[in-house]
Amino acid sequence: MACRISGLVLGCRDPEVLARFWCEVLGFVVLAREDDGSVGIGPREGFGGPQPTIFLSRRDEPEQGKSRLHIDVNATDRDQDAELERLLKLGARPADIGQTGQEPWHVLADPEGNEFCLLKGRLNAL
């Protein structure tokens, strides 16, 4: 039997702000709040389902250096341009990491500057 990714952990200064952002982006809900201010979010079905959950871990100081991991998202019910507009309204902002402008994806940053990509291809909702 192989492993699967069941959760991602993202260190952040304000877990509540990022929880609201990523819940809107992914259609997730808050699943847990910890005493230290950390927040767990995921699909309505809860922890342990087919989609990974995200744990927003409270950190007072940002991590040093560039993160080697980022999230890729696909629109499931609209085209890339419409999804880009929606993400920007939610608080994402364009991020420049040296792309040429010819890529079939958009590089964005969440409200705390964590980079993620909006891919062109559409995925059917599960």
PDB file of C-alpha atoms in Angstrom:
ATOM      1  CA  MET A   1       0.000   0.000   0.000  1.00  0.00           C
ATOM      2  CA  ALA A   2       1.254   3.501  -0.791  1.00  0.00           C
ATOM      3  CA  CYS A   3       0.859   6.721   1.149  1.00  0.00           C
ATOM      4  CA  ARG A   4      -1.217   9.680   0.042  1.00  0.00           C
ATOM      5  CA  ILE A   5      -1.050  13.315   1.043  1.00  0.00           C
ATOM      6  CA  SER A   6      -3.660  13.756   3.760  1.00  0.00           C
ATOM      7  CA  GLY A   7      -2.773  17.274   4.844  1.00  0.00           C
ATOM      8  CA  LEU A   8      -0.589  20.267   4.198  1.00  0.00           C
ATOM      9  CA  VAL A   9       0.787  22.519   6.943  1.00  0.00           C
ATOM     10  CA  LEU A  10       1.308  26.196   6.226  1.00  0.00           C
ATOM     11  CA  GLY A  11       2.970  28.453   8.788  1.00  0.00           C
ATOM     12  CA  CYS A  12       1.415  31.917   8.937  1.00  0.00           C
ATOM     13  CA  ARG A  13       1.022  35.006  11.099  1.00  0.00           C
ATOM     14  CA  ASP A  14      -2.790  35.137  10.953  1.00  0.00           C
ATOM     15  CA  PRO A  15      -4.417  31.725  10.523  1.00  0.00           C
ATOM     16  CA  GLU A  16      -7.948  33.161  10.585  1.00  0.00           C
ATOM     17  CA  VAL A  17      -7.260  35.450   7.600  1.00  0.00           C
ATOM     18  CA  LEU A  18      -5.703  32.636   5.592  1.00  0.00           C
ATOM     19  CA  ALA A  19      -8.460  30.216   6.627  1.00  0.00           C
ATOM     20  CA  ARG A  20     -11.087  32.578   5.207  1.00  0.00           C
ATOM     21  CA  PHE A  21      -9.067  33.036   2.002  1.00  0.00           C
ATOM     22  CA  TRP A  22      -8.316  29.348   1.363  1.00  0.00           C
ATOM     23  CA  CYS A  23     -11.852  28.251   2.371  1.00  0.00           C
ATOM     24  CA  GLU A  24     -13.246  30.584  -0.296  1.00  0.00           C
ATOM     25  CA  VAL A  25     -10.662  29.510  -2.886  1.00  0.00           C
ATOM     26  CA  LEU A  26     -11.162  25.776  -2.341  1.00  0.00           C
ATOM     27  CA  GLY A  27     -14.764  25.590  -1.097  1.00  0.00           C
ATOM     28  CA  PHE A  28     -13.472  24.286   2.259  1.00  0.00           C
ATOM     29  CA  VAL A  29     -14.783  24.845   5.779  1.00  0.00           C
ATOM     30  CA  VAL A  30     -13.056  25.296   9.129  1.00  0.00           C
ATOM     31  CA  LEU A  31     -12.699  21.864  10.721  1.00  0.00           C
ATOM     32  CA  ALA A  32     -10.743  22.710  13.875  1.00  0.00           C
ATOM     33  CA  ARG A  33      -9.367  25.603  15.885  1.00  0.00           C
ATOM     34  CA  GLU A  34      -6.475  25.027  18.280  1.00  0.00           C
ATOM     35  CA  ASP A  35      -5.737  26.910  21.525  1.00  0.00           C
ATOM     36  CA  ASP A  36      -2.604  28.458  19.958  1.00  0.00           C
ATOM     37  CA  GLY A  37      -4.691  30.097  17.191  1.00  0.00           C
ATOM     38  CA  SER A  38      -3.918  27.509  14.507  1.00  0.00           C
ATOM     39  CA  VAL A  39      -6.803  26.526  12.207  1.00  0.00           C
ATOM     40  CA  GLY A  40      -7.513  23.318  10.294  1.00  0.00           C
ATOM     41  CA  ILE A  41      -9.577  23.574   7.097  1.00  0.00           C
ATOM     42  CA  GLY A  42     -10.809  20.996   4.632  1.00  0.00           C
ATOM     43  CA  PRO A  43     -13.767  19.600   2.732  1.00  0.00           C
ATOM     44  CA  ARG A  44     -17.136  19.427   4.498  1.00  0.00           C
ATOM     45  CA  GLU A  45     -16.676  15.667   4.853  1.00  0.00           C
ATOM     46  CA  GLY A  46     -13.866  16.355   7.335  1.00  0.00           C
ATOM     47  CA  PHE A  47     -10.457  14.903   7.933  1.00  0.00           C
ATOM     48  CA  GLY A  48      -9.361  11.667   6.268  1.00  0.00           C
ATOM     49  CA  GLY A  49     -11.285  12.005   3.004  1.00  0.00           C
ATOM     50  CA  PRO A  50      -9.905  11.927  -0.524  1.00  0.00           C
ATOM     51  CA  GLN A  51      -8.861  15.599  -0.477  1.00  0.00           C
ATOM     52  CA  PRO A  52      -6.007  16.778   1.728  1.00  0.00           C
ATOM     53  CA  THR A  53      -6.764  19.196   4.531  1.00  0.00           C
ATOM     54  CA  ILE A  54      -4.719  22.315   5.275  1.00  0.00           C
ATOM     55  CA  PHE A  55      -3.485  23.142   8.761  1.00  0.00           C
ATOM     56  CA  LEU A  56      -2.667  26.843   9.142  1.00  0.00           C
ATOM     57  CA  SER A  57      -0.087  26.831  11.907  1.00  0.00           C
ATOM     58  CA  ARG A  58       0.397  30.036  13.879  1.00  0.00           C
ATOM     59  CA  ARG A  59       3.948  31.436  13.522  1.00  0.00           C
ATOM     60  CA  ASP A  60       4.930  34.859  14.785  1.00  0.00           C
ATOM     61  CA  GLU A  61       7.989  35.069  12.560  1.00  0.00           C
ATOM     62  CA  PRO A  62       7.980  34.248   8.837  1.00  0.00           C
ATOM     63  CA  GLU A  63      10.166  31.373   7.672  1.00  0.00           C
ATOM     64  CA  GLN A  64      13.521  32.457   6.284  1.00  0.00           C
ATOM     65  CA  GLY A  65      14.258  31.775   2.622  1.00  0.00           C
ATOM     66  CA  LYS A  66      12.051  30.760  -0.268  1.00  0.00           C
ATOM     67  CA  SER A  67       9.573  27.947   0.267  1.00  0.00           C
ATOM     68  CA  ARG A  68      10.251  24.892  -1.858  1.00  0.00           C
ATOM     69  CA  LEU A  69       6.582  23.883  -1.873  1.00  0.00           C
ATOM     70  CA  HIS A  70       3.611  25.699  -3.332  1.00  0.00           C
ATOM     71  CA  ILE A  71      -0.001  24.856  -4.087  1.00  0.00           C
ATOM     72  CA  ASP A  72      -1.415  24.524  -7.620  1.00  0.00           C
ATOM     73  CA  VAL A  73      -5.151  25.038  -8.098  1.00  0.00           C
ATOM     74  CA  ASN A  74      -7.483  24.409 -11.026  1.00  0.00           C
ATOM     75  CA  ALA A  75     -10.901  25.930 -11.609  1.00  0.00           C
ATOM     76  CA  THR A  76     -13.602  23.259 -11.531  1.00  0.00           C
ATOM     77  CA  ASP A  77     -16.610  25.249 -12.725  1.00  0.00           C
ATOM     78  CA  ARG A  78     -15.320  28.178 -14.799  1.00  0.00           C
ATOM     79  CA  ASP A  79     -12.511  29.113 -17.166  1.00  0.00           C
ATOM     80  CA  GLN A  80      -9.122  30.327 -16.000  1.00  0.00           C
ATOM     81  CA  ASP A  81      -9.823  34.034 -16.643  1.00  0.00           C
ATOM     82  CA  ALA A  82     -13.020  33.988 -14.593  1.00  0.00           C
ATOM     83  CA  GLU A  83     -11.266  32.113 -11.778  1.00  0.00           C
ATOM     84  CA  LEU A  84      -8.352  34.551 -11.842  1.00  0.00           C
ATOM     85  CA  GLU A  85     -10.779  37.435 -11.415  1.00  0.00           C
ATOM     86  CA  ARG A  86     -12.458  35.643  -8.492  1.00  0.00           C
ATOM     87  CA  LEU A  87      -9.141  34.898  -6.757  1.00  0.00           C
ATOM     88  CA  LEU A  88      -7.980  38.504  -7.108  1.00  0.00           C
ATOM     89  CA  LYS A  89     -11.249  39.708  -5.548  1.00  0.00           C
ATOM     90  CA  LEU A  90     -10.663  37.319  -2.635  1.00  0.00           C
ATOM     91  CA  GLY A  91      -7.289  38.940  -1.915  1.00  0.00           C
ATOM     92  CA  ALA A  92      -4.794  37.063  -4.074  1.00  0.00           C
ATOM     93  CA  ARG A  93      -2.298  39.208  -5.933  1.00  0.00           C
ATOM     94  CA  PRO A  94      -0.041  38.566  -8.917  1.00  0.00           C
ATOM     95  CA  ALA A  95       3.448  37.343  -8.032  1.00  0.00           C
ATOM     96  CA  ASP A  96       6.493  37.737 -10.236  1.00  0.00           C
ATOM     97  CA  ILE A  97       8.934  34.852  -9.984  1.00  0.00           C
ATOM     98  CA  GLY A  98      10.534  35.459 -13.360  1.00  0.00           C
ATOM     99  CA  GLN A  99       7.883  33.979 -15.599  1.00  0.00           C
ATOM    100  CA  THR A 100       7.898  34.987 -19.272  1.00  0.00           C
ATOM    101  CA  GLY A 101       4.176  35.678 -19.662  1.00  0.00           C
ATOM    102  CA  GLN A 102       3.838  32.734 -22.051  1.00  0.00           C
ATOM    103  CA  GLU A 103       3.089  30.185 -19.326  1.00  0.00           C
ATOM    104  CA  PRO A 104      -0.373  28.607 -19.296  1.00  0.00           C
ATOM    105  CA  TRP A 105      -0.682  29.415 -15.569  1.00  0.00           C
ATOM    106  CA  HIS A 106      -0.806  32.479 -13.328  1.00  0.00           C
ATOM    107  CA  VAL A 107       1.509  32.833 -10.343  1.00  0.00           C
ATOM    108  CA  LEU A 108      -0.311  34.424  -7.418  1.00  0.00           C
ATOM    109  CA  ALA A 109       0.301  35.097  -3.739  1.00  0.00           C
ATOM    110  CA  ASP A 110      -2.201  34.636  -0.930  1.00  0.00           C
ATOM    111  CA  PRO A 111      -2.770  37.447   1.626  1.00  0.00           C
ATOM    112  CA  GLU A 112       0.460  36.527   3.472  1.00  0.00           C
ATOM    113  CA  GLY A 113       2.579  36.239   0.325  1.00  0.00           C
ATOM    114  CA  ASN A 114       2.596  32.436  -0.065  1.00  0.00           C
ATOM    115  CA  GLU A 115       2.920  31.688  -3.770  1.00  0.00           C
ATOM    116  CA  PHE A 116       0.481  29.434  -5.580  1.00  0.00           C
ATOM    117  CA  CYS A 117      -0.392  28.818  -9.228  1.00  0.00           C
ATOM    118  CA  LEU A 118      -3.709  28.911 -11.036  1.00  0.00           C
ATOM    119  CA  LEU A 119      -3.377  26.331 -13.804  1.00  0.00           C
ATOM    120  CA  LYS A 120      -5.089  26.643 -17.170  1.00  0.00           C
ATOM    121  CA  GLY A 121      -6.541  23.154 -17.431  1.00  0.00           C
ATOM    122  CA  ARG A 122      -9.923  22.535 -15.892  1.00  0.00           C
ATOM    123  CA  LEU A 123     -10.614  19.597 -13.648  1.00  0.00           C
ATOM    124  CA  ASN A 124     -14.062  18.135 -13.226  1.00  0.00           C
ATOM    125  CA  ALA A 125     -15.411  18.459  -9.718  1.00  0.00           C
ATOM    126  CA  LEU A 126     -15.403  15.191  -7.792  1.00  0.00           C
TER     127      LEU A 126
END
